[in-house]
Amino acid sequence: MTQRRNPTAAIKTQGCKLNQFESQQIREQLARLGCDIVPFEGPADIYVINSCTVTARTDRDCRRLIRHAKKLNPAGFVAVTGCYAEVAPETLEAIPQADLVADNATKARIGHEIRERLADSLAWPAEGGVASTVAYSCDGDMLERFAGHTRAFVKVQEGCNAFCSYCIIPHARGRSRSAEFDDVVAQTRRLIRAGHPEIVLIGTHLGQYGLDLENAPNLAGVVETLCELPGLGRLRLSSIEPREVSEELLQFVAHHPKVCRHLHLPLQNGCDSVLERMNRPYTAQFYGELAHRIREMDPGICVGADVIVGFPGETDEEFETCREFIESIPLSYLHVFTYSSRPGTPAAEMPDQVLHEVKIARNHRLRDLSEVIRARFAEAMVGEALETVLERTVTDEPGVLDGLTDNYLRVTAPGPESLLGTIQALRITQAHGEGLRGALQ
């Protein structure tokens, strides 16, 4: 007699931290419905691709993943959700290998949608065996844990009202909306109980938290409350807009022992004329003064920036202005993006689109600059004791652990595997390129 088995499901996540959080929600939902979760690169009954549409490359990668999943199991069911499915569903529905295309509004119940579609073709457990769930006001259900990750994300905000001229995300994720404050606290408590030593607050437009709620704290108030939760190891902020970094928030980042010394502040460009065309609400001078103020508060605070090269009309002179500006301010790393035209955005209709080979050359120049900036910041940490979440073993170095410092540097140090998943103080002994070597205190 053939033994009955549960359906198997595999999930692939593209793009941002929000997608990673939402993929965890999908994972837990499918597991509660009776699926065994398996790696994406093997055979599965169900494949879920949580897509991104920030660039043309992520679009291409999503289409490739759809076809790849069907090759892994021609009889498998392939579901696509996320931002690409939101803004271009007709493109994905035209791919024969895509069995279900679900927009972001459907994402929160995609597991139920899949079960309904496959009710007669897979051996699902009885509905009565499905565990109860707790709804989360920022879409989907609360997570029990962040599977496969030492550090856990908490989505506190969704959507964006900014409409930068190059960005499709407001169309993909909608207007700004915040999770209820009590839900944020409850979700964080759950992940602390699950043993995650670091919680990362994430949002499409994180600094807008609470503006759409009555009697809710602002982001600094959220940080203050969460830092008082028993068992919290440390708290990190994800990307936050430069104009939304309040003095109160800066004080927490610089001085609170449980708040990571790390701010990721999207710059996008260091030339005012380009910033204006991008519809960004600040000048290079404002950004530079903020970066210098942060570094003066504590030289150990890591300040990272997103930069887009090749925006429509960007001249050689504008690019050089941007590069020189970046060299003049105390940044710790860059995330460099090549401009990608998104249909439906004002920038896609702008004249003087930059040649592809010019964009690639500028990208390489800023990536080279980022390596110099990262190495300089890492070198400055030699001799310091840095609080580090130890995340994994180093494959080719037995007895050596790899972790992330509070100020966002990778560090390796000898130590027992029993310390994985804990926060330890490491004395930094060496900088090698962008990374660090340390020793347990």
CSV table of C-alpha atoms in Angstrom, one decimal:
chain,number,residue,atom,x,y,z
A,1,MET,CA,0.0,0.0,0.0
A,2,THR,CA,1.4,3.4,-1.0
A,3,GLN,CA,2.0,5.6,2.0
A,4,ARG,CA,0.2,8.9,1.8
A,5,ARG,CA,2.5,12.0,1.8
A,6,ASN,CA,1.8,15.7,2.3
A,7,PRO,CA,2.1,18.1,-0.7
A,8,THR,CA,5.5,19.7,-1.0
A,9,ALA,CA,6.0,23.4,-1.6
A,10,ALA,CA,9.1,25.5,-2.5
A,11,ILE,CA,9.3,29.3,-2.3
A,12,LYS,CA,11.7,31.6,-4.1
A,13,THR,CA,12.0,35.2,-3.0
A,14,GLN,CA,13.2,38.1,-5.2
A,15,GLY,CA,14.1,41.6,-4.1
A,16,CYS,CA,13.5,43.5,-0.8
A,17,LYS,CA,13.2,42.7,2.9
A,18,LEU,CA,9.4,43.2,2.6
A,19,ASN,CA,9.3,40.3,0.2
A,20,GLN,CA,11.4,38.2,2.5
A,21,PHE,CA,9.0,38.9,5.4
A,22,GLU,CA,6.0,38.1,3.2
A,23,SER,CA,7.6,34.9,1.9
A,24,GLN,CA,7.9,33.8,5.5
A,25,GLN,CA,4.1,34.4,5.9
A,26,ILE,CA,3.5,32.3,2.8
A,27,ARG,CA,5.8,29.6,4.1
A,28,GLU,CA,4.0,29.3,7.4
A,29,GLN,CA,0.5,29.5,5.7
A,30,LEU,CA,1.4,26.6,3.4
A,31,ALA,CA,2.8,24.6,6.3
A,32,ARG,CA,-0.3,25.1,8.3
A,33,LEU,CA,-2.4,23.9,5.3
A,34,GLY,CA,-0.4,20.7,5.3
A,35,CYS,CA,2.6,21.3,3.0
A,36,ASP,CA,6.1,20.1,3.6
A,37,ILE,CA,8.4,23.0,2.7
A,38,VAL,CA,11.3,21.9,0.5
A,39,PRO,CA,14.2,23.6,-1.3
A,40,PHE,CA,13.3,25.4,-4.5
A,41,GLU,CA,16.1,23.7,-6.6
A,42,GLY,CA,14.5,20.3,-6.2
A,43,PRO,CA,11.2,18.6,-7.2
A,44,ALA,CA,8.0,20.0,-5.5
A,45,ASP,CA,4.3,19.8,-6.0
A,46,ILE,CA,4.0,23.6,-5.6
A,47,TYR,CA,6.4,26.4,-6.5
A,48,VAL,CA,5.7,30.0,-5.3
A,49,ILE,CA,7.8,32.8,-6.8
A,50,ASN,CA,7.5,36.1,-4.8
A,51,SER,CA,8.6,38.6,-7.5
A,52,CYS,CA,10.2,42.0,-7.6
A,53,THR,CA,9.9,44.6,-10.4
A,54,VAL,CA,12.4,47.3,-9.4
A,55,THR,CA,14.5,46.7,-12.6
A,56,ALA,CA,14.2,45.0,-16.0
A,57,ARG,CA,16.7,42.5,-14.7
A,58,THR,CA,14.5,41.3,-11.8
A,59,ASP,CA,11.6,41.0,-14.3
A,60,ARG,CA,13.8,38.8,-16.6
A,61,ASP,CA,14.9,36.7,-13.6
A,62,CYS,CA,11.2,36.2,-12.6
A,63,ARG,CA,10.3,34.9,-16.0
A,64,ARG,CA,13.3,32.6,-16.0
A,65,LEU,CA,12.4,31.2,-12.5
A,66,ILE,CA,8.9,30.4,-13.8
A,67,ARG,CA,10.2,28.3,-16.6
A,68,HIS,CA,12.9,26.8,-14.4
A,69,ALA,CA,10.4,25.7,-11.8
A,70,LYS,CA,8.4,23.8,-14.5
A,71,LYS,CA,11.5,22.1,-15.7
A,72,LEU,CA,12.2,20.9,-12.1
A,73,ASN,CA,8.8,19.3,-12.1
A,74,PRO,CA,6.7,19.5,-15.3
A,75,ALA,CA,3.6,18.4,-13.2
A,76,GLY,CA,4.2,21.0,-10.5
A,77,PHE,CA,1.9,24.0,-9.9
A,78,VAL,CA,3.7,27.3,-10.4
A,79,ALA,CA,2.3,30.4,-8.6
A,80,VAL,CA,3.7,33.9,-9.1
A,81,THR,CA,2.9,36.8,-6.7
A,82,GLY,CA,4.6,40.0,-5.7
A,83,CYS,CA,5.2,43.4,-7.3
A,84,TYR,CA,5.8,42.1,-10.9
A,85,ALA,CA,2.6,40.2,-10.7
A,86,GLU,CA,0.9,43.4,-9.5
A,87,VAL,CA,2.1,45.8,-12.2
A,88,ALA,CA,2.3,43.4,-15.2
A,89,PRO,CA,0.0,40.5,-14.6
A,90,GLU,CA,-0.8,40.1,-18.3
A,91,THR,CA,2.9,39.5,-19.1
A,92,LEU,CA,3.1,36.7,-16.6
A,93,GLU,CA,-0.2,35.2,-17.5
A,94,ALA,CA,1.0,34.9,-21.1
A,95,ILE,CA,3.8,32.5,-19.9
A,96,PRO,CA,2.5,29.0,-20.3
A,97,GLN,CA,4.4,27.7,-17.3
A,98,ALA,CA,2.6,30.1,-14.9
A,99,ASP,CA,-0.4,28.4,-13.4
A,100,LEU,CA,-1.4,31.2,-11.1
A,101,VAL,CA,-0.6,35.0,-11.1
A,102,ALA,CA,-1.7,36.6,-7.8
A,103,ASP,CA,-1.4,40.4,-7.1
A,104,ASN,CA,-0.2,41.8,-3.8
A,105,ALA,CA,-3.7,42.0,-2.4
A,106,THR,CA,-4.0,38.2,-2.9
A,107,LYS,CA,-0.6,37.4,-1.6
A,108,ALA,CA,-1.8,37.2,2.0
A,109,ARG,CA,-4.0,34.2,1.2
A,110,ILE,CA,-2.1,32.7,-1.7
A,111,GLY,CA,-1.8,29.4,0.2
A,112,HIS,CA,-5.5,29.1,0.5
A,113,GLU,CA,-5.9,30.0,-3.2
A,114,ILE,CA,-3.4,27.2,-4.2
A,115,ARG,CA,-5.2,24.7,-2.0
A,116,GLU,CA,-8.5,25.5,-3.6
A,117,ARG,CA,-7.0,25.1,-7.1
A,118,LEU,CA,-5.4,21.8,-6.2
A,119,ALA,CA,-8.1,20.4,-3.8
A,120,ASP,CA,-8.7,17.3,-5.9
A,121,SER,CA,-5.1,16.7,-7.2
A,122,LEU,CA,-3.1,16.6,-4.0
A,123,ALA,CA,-3.5,14.8,-0.7
A,124,TRP,CA,-4.3,17.7,1.6
A,125,PRO,CA,-5.0,17.1,5.2
A,126,ALA,CA,-8.5,17.7,6.6
A,127,GLU,CA,-9.4,21.3,7.1
A,128,GLY,CA,-10.0,20.6,10.8
A,129,GLY,CA,-6.3,19.9,11.2
A,130,VAL,CA,-5.2,23.4,10.1
A,131,ALA,CA,-3.8,25.4,13.1
A,132,SER,CA,-5.5,28.7,14.0
A,133,THR,CA,-3.7,31.9,13.0
A,134,VAL,CA,-3.4,35.4,14.3
A,135,ALA,CA,-4.0,38.2,11.7
A,136,TYR,CA,-1.4,40.9,11.3
A,137,SER,CA,-2.7,44.4,10.4
A,138,CYS,CA,0.1,44.9,7.8
A,139,ASP,CA,-1.3,42.1,5.6
A,140,GLY,CA,-1.2,38.3,6.2
A,141,ASP,CA,-0.7,36.5,9.5
A,142,MET,CA,1.8,37.0,12.3
A,143,LEU,CA,4.9,34.9,12.0
A,144,GLU,CA,5.9,32.3,14.6
A,145,ARG,CA,9.5,32.5,13.5
A,146,PHE,CA,11.8,33.6,10.6
A,147,ALA,CA,12.8,30.2,9.3
A,148,GLY,CA,16.3,29.8,8.1
A,149,HIS,CA,17.5,33.2,9.4
A,150,THR,CA,19.2,34.2,12.6
A,151,ARG,CA,18.0,37.8,12.4
A,152,ALA,CA,14.2,38.4,11.9
A,153,PHE,CA,12.3,41.1,10.0
A,154,VAL,CA,9.2,42.8,11.3
A,155,LYS,CA,7.2,44.7,8.7
A,156,VAL,CA,5.7,47.8,10.3
A,157,GLN,CA,4.7,49.8,7.2
A,158,GLU,CA,3.6,49.2,3.6
A,159,GLY,CA,3.3,51.4,0.5
A,160,CYS,CA,4.7,54.8,-0.5
A,161,ASN,CA,3.3,58.2,-1.3
A,162,ALA,CA,6.5,59.7,-2.6
A,163,PHE,CA,6.3,58.9,-6.4
A,164,CYS,CA,9.9,59.5,-7.2
A,165,SER,CA,10.0,59.8,-11.0
A,166,TYR,CA,11.9,56.6,-11.6
A,167,CYS,CA,10.0,54.3,-9.2
A,168,ILE,CA,7.2,51.9,-9.9
A,169,ILE,CA,6.8,50.8,-6.2
A,170,PRO,CA,3.9,53.2,-5.3
A,171,HIS,CA,1.9,51.5,-8.1
A,172,ALA,CA,3.0,48.0,-7.0
A,173,ARG,CA,2.5,48.4,-3.2
A,174,GLY,CA,-0.1,51.2,-3.0
A,175,ARG,CA,-0.3,54.2,-0.6
A,176,SER,CA,1.5,54.3,2.7
A,177,ARG,CA,-0.2,52.4,5.5
A,178,SER,CA,1.1,51.3,8.9
A,179,ALA,CA,0.7,48.2,11.0
A,180,GLU,CA,-1.2,48.7,14.2
A,181,PHE,CA,1.2,49.5,17.0
A,182,ASP,CA,-0.1,46.7,19.2
A,183,ASP,CA,0.5,44.2,16.3
A,184,VAL,CA,4.1,45.4,15.9
A,185,VAL,CA,4.7,44.8,19.5
A,186,ALA,CA,3.0,41.4,19.4
A,187,GLN,CA,4.9,40.3,16.3
A,188,THR,CA,8.2,41.4,17.8
A,189,ARG,CA,7.5,39.4,21.0
A,190,ARG,CA,6.8,36.3,19.0
A,191,LEU,CA,10.1,36.5,17.2
A,192,ILE,CA,12.0,37.2,20.4
A,193,ARG,CA,10.4,34.1,21.9
A,194,ALA,CA,11.4,32.1,18.8
A,195,GLY,CA,15.1,32.9,19.7
A,196,HIS,CA,16.0,35.6,17.2
A,197,PRO,CA,18.7,37.7,18.7
A,198,GLU,CA,18.2,40.7,16.3
A,199,ILE,CA,14.9,42.3,15.0
A,200,VAL,CA,15.0,44.4,11.9
A,201,LEU,CA,12.2,46.9,11.4
A,202,ILE,CA,11.3,47.1,7.7
A,203,GLY,CA,8.9,49.1,5.5
A,204,THR,CA,8.5,50.5,2.0
A,205,HIS,CA,8.7,54.0,3.5
A,206,LEU,CA,9.7,53.2,7.1
A,207,GLY,CA,9.9,56.8,8.3
A,208,GLN,CA,6.2,57.3,7.5
A,209,TYR,CA,5.2,54.9,10.2
A,210,GLY,CA,2.2,56.0,12.3
A,211,LEU,CA,1.2,59.0,10.2
A,212,ASP,CA,-2.0,57.3,9.1
A,213,LEU,CA,-2.9,56.0,12.6
A,214,GLU,CA,-4.7,57.7,15.5
A,215,ASN,CA,-2.8,57.8,18.8
A,216,ALA,CA,0.1,55.8,17.4
A,217,PRO,CA,3.8,56.6,18.2
A,218,ASN,CA,6.2,57.7,15.5
A,219,LEU,CA,9.1,55.5,14.5
A,220,ALA,CA,11.2,56.7,17.3
A,221,GLY,CA,8.4,55.8,19.7
A,222,VAL,CA,8.2,52.3,18.3
A,223,VAL,CA,12.0,51.9,18.8
A,224,GLU,CA,11.7,53.1,22.4
A,225,THR,CA,8.9,50.6,23.2
A,226,LEU,CA,10.5,47.6,21.5
A,227,CYS,CA,13.8,48.2,23.3
A,228,GLU,CA,12.0,47.7,26.6
A,229,LEU,CA,10.7,44.2,25.6
A,230,PRO,CA,12.2,41.4,27.8
A,231,GLY,CA,14.6,39.2,25.9
A,232,LEU,CA,15.3,41.6,23.0
A,233,GLY,CA,18.9,41.3,21.9
A,234,ARG,CA,19.1,44.2,19.6
A,235,LEU,CA,17.1,46.3,17.1
A,236,ARG,CA,18.1,47.4,13.6
A,237,LEU,CA,16.4,49.9,11.3
A,238,SER,CA,16.2,49.2,7.6
A,239,SER,CA,16.3,51.9,4.9
A,240,ILE,CA,15.0,55.3,6.0
A,241,GLU,CA,14.6,58.5,4.0
A,242,PRO,CA,17.1,61.2,4.9
A,243,ARG,CA,14.4,63.8,5.8
A,244,GLU,CA,12.8,61.4,8.2
A,245,VAL,CA,15.8,60.8,10.4
A,246,SER,CA,14.7,62.8,13.5
A,247,GLU,CA,16.9,64.0,16.3
A,248,GLU,CA,15.2,61.5,18.6
A,249,LEU,CA,15.9,58.6,16.2
A,250,LEU,CA,19.5,59.7,15.9
A,251,GLN,CA,19.9,59.7,19.6
A,252,PHE,CA,18.7,56.1,19.8
A,253,VAL,CA,21.1,54.9,17.0
A,254,ALA,CA,24.0,56.7,18.5
A,255,HIS,CA,23.5,55.9,22.2
A,256,HIS,CA,21.0,53.2,23.0
A,257,PRO,CA,22.8,49.9,23.8
A,258,LYS,CA,20.1,47.8,22.0
A,259,VAL,CA,19.8,49.8,18.8
A,260,CYS,CA,22.3,49.0,16.0
A,261,ARG,CA,24.6,51.7,14.9
A,262,HIS,CA,23.5,51.5,11.3
A,263,LEU,CA,21.6,53.9,9.1
A,264,HIS,CA,20.9,53.2,5.4
A,265,LEU,CA,19.9,56.5,3.9
A,266,PRO,CA,19.0,56.4,0.2
A,267,LEU,CA,21.0,59.1,-1.6
A,268,GLN,CA,20.1,58.1,-5.2
A,269,ASN,CA,22.4,60.9,-6.6
A,270,GLY,CA,24.8,63.5,-5.4
A,271,CYS,CA,24.0,66.1,-8.0
A,272,ASP,CA,21.1,68.5,-7.4
A,273,SER,CA,20.0,68.8,-10.9
A,274,VAL,CA,19.6,65.0,-11.1
A,275,LEU,CA,17.9,64.9,-7.7
A,276,GLU,CA,15.4,67.4,-9.0
A,277,ARG,CA,14.6,65.3,-12.0
A,278,MET,CA,14.2,62.3,-9.8
A,279,ASN,CA,11.7,64.2,-7.6
A,280,ARG,CA,13.8,63.6,-4.5
A,281,PRO,CA,12.9,66.0,-1.6
A,282,TYR,CA,16.3,67.1,-0.5
A,283,THR,CA,19.6,68.6,-1.8
A,284,ALA,CA,23.0,67.1,-1.8
A,285,GLN,CA,24.0,69.7,0.8
A,286,PHE,CA,21.2,68.5,3.1
A,287,TYR,CA,22.3,64.9,2.8
A,288,GLY,CA,26.0,65.7,3.3
A,289,GLU,CA,25.3,67.7,6.4
A,290,LEU,CA,23.2,64.8,7.8
A,291,ALA,CA,26.0,62.3,7.1
A,292,HIS,CA,28.6,64.5,8.8
A,293,ARG,CA,26.4,65.0,11.8
A,294,ILE,CA,25.9,61.3,12.2
A,295,ARG,CA,29.6,60.6,12.0
A,296,GLU,CA,30.3,63.3,14.5
A,297,MET,CA,27.9,61.7,17.0
A,298,ASP,CA,29.7,58.4,16.8
A,299,PRO,CA,32.4,57.6,14.2
A,300,GLY,CA,31.4,53.9,14.5
A,301,ILE,CA,27.9,54.4,13.1
A,302,CYS,CA,27.7,52.8,9.7
A,303,VAL,CA,26.0,55.0,7.1
A,304,GLY,CA,25.1,53.4,3.8
A,305,ALA,CA,23.5,54.8,0.7
A,306,ASP,CA,21.7,53.8,-2.5
A,307,VAL,CA,22.9,55.5,-5.7
A,308,ILE,CA,21.4,55.3,-9.2
A,309,VAL,CA,23.7,55.8,-12.1
A,310,GLY,CA,22.6,56.6,-15.7
A,311,PHE,CA,19.3,58.4,-14.9
A,312,PRO,CA,17.8,60.0,-18.0
A,313,GLY,CA,19.8,63.1,-19.0
A,314,GLU,CA,22.7,62.4,-16.6
A,315,THR,CA,25.7,64.1,-18.2
A,316,ASP,CA,29.3,63.3,-17.7
A,317,GLU,CA,29.6,66.5,-15.6
A,318,GLU,CA,26.6,65.5,-13.4
A,319,PHE,CA,28.0,62.0,-12.8
A,320,GLU,CA,31.4,63.5,-11.8
A,321,THR,CA,29.6,65.9,-9.4
A,322,CYS,CA,27.9,62.9,-7.9
A,323,ARG,CA,31.1,60.9,-7.6
A,324,GLU,CA,33.0,63.8,-6.0
A,325,PHE,CA,30.2,64.4,-3.6
A,326,ILE,CA,30.2,60.8,-2.4
A,327,GLU,CA,34.0,61.0,-1.9
A,328,SER,CA,33.5,64.1,0.2
A,329,ILE,CA,31.1,62.7,2.8
A,330,PRO,CA,31.6,60.0,5.5
A,331,LEU,CA,29.7,57.0,4.0
A,332,SER,CA,30.5,53.4,4.9
A,333,TYR,CA,29.2,51.6,1.8
A,334,LEU,CA,27.2,52.1,-1.4
A,335,HIS,CA,24.5,50.1,-3.0
A,336,VAL,CA,24.9,51.0,-6.7
A,337,PHE,CA,22.0,50.6,-9.1
A,338,THR,CA,22.0,51.1,-12.9
A,339,TYR,CA,18.9,53.0,-13.9
A,340,SER,CA,16.2,50.8,-15.4
A,341,SER,CA,13.3,52.3,-17.2
A,342,ARG,CA,9.9,51.3,-15.7
A,343,PRO,CA,6.9,51.8,-18.0
A,344,GLY,CA,4.3,54.0,-16.2
A,345,THR,CA,6.9,56.2,-14.5
A,346,PRO,CA,7.7,59.8,-15.5
A,347,ALA,CA,11.4,59.0,-16.0
A,348,ALA,CA,10.5,56.4,-18.7
A,349,GLU,CA,9.2,59.3,-20.9
A,350,MET,CA,12.1,61.6,-20.3
A,351,PRO,CA,14.4,62.5,-23.2
A,352,ASP,CA,18.1,61.8,-23.3
A,353,GLN,CA,18.1,58.2,-22.1
A,354,VAL,CA,21.7,57.3,-21.2
A,355,LEU,CA,23.4,54.6,-23.4
A,356,HIS,CA,23.6,51.2,-21.8
A,357,GLU,CA,27.4,51.0,-22.0
A,358,VAL,CA,27.8,54.4,-20.4
A,359,LYS,CA,25.5,53.4,-17.5
A,360,ILE,CA,27.5,50.2,-17.0
A,361,ALA,CA,30.8,52.1,-16.9
A,362,ARG,CA,29.5,54.5,-14.3
A,363,ASN,CA,28.2,51.6,-12.3
A,364,HIS,CA,31.6,50.0,-12.2
A,365,ARG,CA,33.3,53.3,-11.2
A,366,LEU,CA,31.0,53.7,-8.2
A,367,ARG,CA,31.3,50.1,-7.2
A,368,ASP,CA,35.0,50.5,-7.1
A,369,LEU,CA,34.6,53.6,-5.0
A,370,SER,CA,32.3,51.6,-2.7
A,371,GLU,CA,35.0,49.0,-2.1
A,372,VAL,CA,37.4,51.7,-1.1
A,373,ILE,CA,34.8,53.3,1.3
A,374,ARG,CA,33.9,49.9,2.8
A,375,ALA,CA,37.6,49.0,3.4
A,376,ARG,CA,38.3,52.4,5.0
A,377,PHE,CA,35.4,52.0,7.4
A,378,ALA,CA,36.4,48.4,8.3
A,379,GLU,CA,40.0,49.4,8.9
A,380,ALA,CA,38.8,52.1,11.4
A,381,MET,CA,37.2,49.3,13.5
A,382,VAL,CA,40.5,47.5,14.2
A,383,GLY,CA,41.0,47.5,18.0
A,384,GLU,CA,37.4,48.1,18.8
A,385,ALA,CA,35.1,45.7,20.6
A,386,LEU,CA,32.0,45.2,18.5
A,387,GLU,CA,28.7,43.5,19.5
A,388,THR,CA,28.2,40.7,16.9
A,389,VAL,CA,25.4,38.3,16.1
A,390,LEU,CA,27.1,35.0,15.2
A,391,GLU,CA,25.2,33.6,12.3
A,392,ARG,CA,27.0,30.6,10.7
A,393,THR,CA,30.1,28.6,10.5
A,394,VAL,CA,32.8,29.3,7.9
A,395,THR,CA,32.7,26.4,5.5
A,396,ASP,CA,36.4,26.3,4.7
A,397,GLU,CA,37.7,27.2,8.2
A,398,PRO,CA,36.7,24.6,10.9
A,399,GLY,CA,36.1,26.2,14.3
A,400,VAL,CA,35.5,29.7,12.8
A,401,LEU,CA,32.2,31.5,13.0
A,402,ASP,CA,30.9,34.3,10.9
A,403,GLY,CA,28.7,37.1,12.1
A,404,LEU,CA,27.3,40.6,11.6
A,405,THR,CA,28.4,43.5,13.9
A,406,ASP,CA,25.9,46.1,15.1
A,407,ASN,CA,27.5,48.5,12.6
A,408,TYR,CA,26.9,46.2,9.7
A,409,LEU,CA,30.3,44.6,9.1
A,410,ARG,CA,31.0,41.0,8.5
A,411,VAL,CA,33.4,39.5,10.9
A,412,THR,CA,34.9,36.0,11.4
A,413,ALA,CA,36.3,34.7,14.7
A,414,PRO,CA,37.3,31.3,16.2
A,415,GLY,CA,34.6,30.0,18.5
A,416,PRO,CA,32.4,27.0,19.4
A,417,GLU,CA,29.2,26.3,17.4
A,418,SER,CA,27.2,26.6,20.6
A,419,LEU,CA,27.6,30.4,20.3
A,420,LEU,CA,25.6,30.5,17.0
A,421,GLY,CA,22.5,32.6,17.3
A,422,THR,CA,23.9,34.7,20.2
A,423,ILE,CA,25.3,38.2,20.5
A,424,GLN,CA,29.0,38.3,21.5
A,425,ALA,CA,31.5,41.1,21.9
A,426,LEU,CA,34.4,40.5,19.5
A,427,ARG,CA,37.7,42.4,19.7
A,428,ILE,CA,38.6,43.3,16.1
A,429,THR,CA,42.2,42.3,15.3
A,430,GLN,CA,42.4,42.7,11.6
A,431,ALA,CA,40.6,44.2,8.5
A,432,HIS,CA,40.9,42.4,5.2
A,433,GLY,CA,39.2,44.2,2.4
A,434,GLU,CA,35.6,44.8,3.4
A,435,GLY,CA,35.6,42.2,6.2
A,436,LEU,CA,37.0,41.9,9.7
A,437,ARG,CA,38.8,39.3,11.8
A,438,GLY,CA,38.1,39.2,15.5
A,439,ALA,CA,38.4,37.3,18.8
A,440,LEU,CA,36.0,36.6,21.5
A,441,GLN,CA,36.3,39.0,24.4
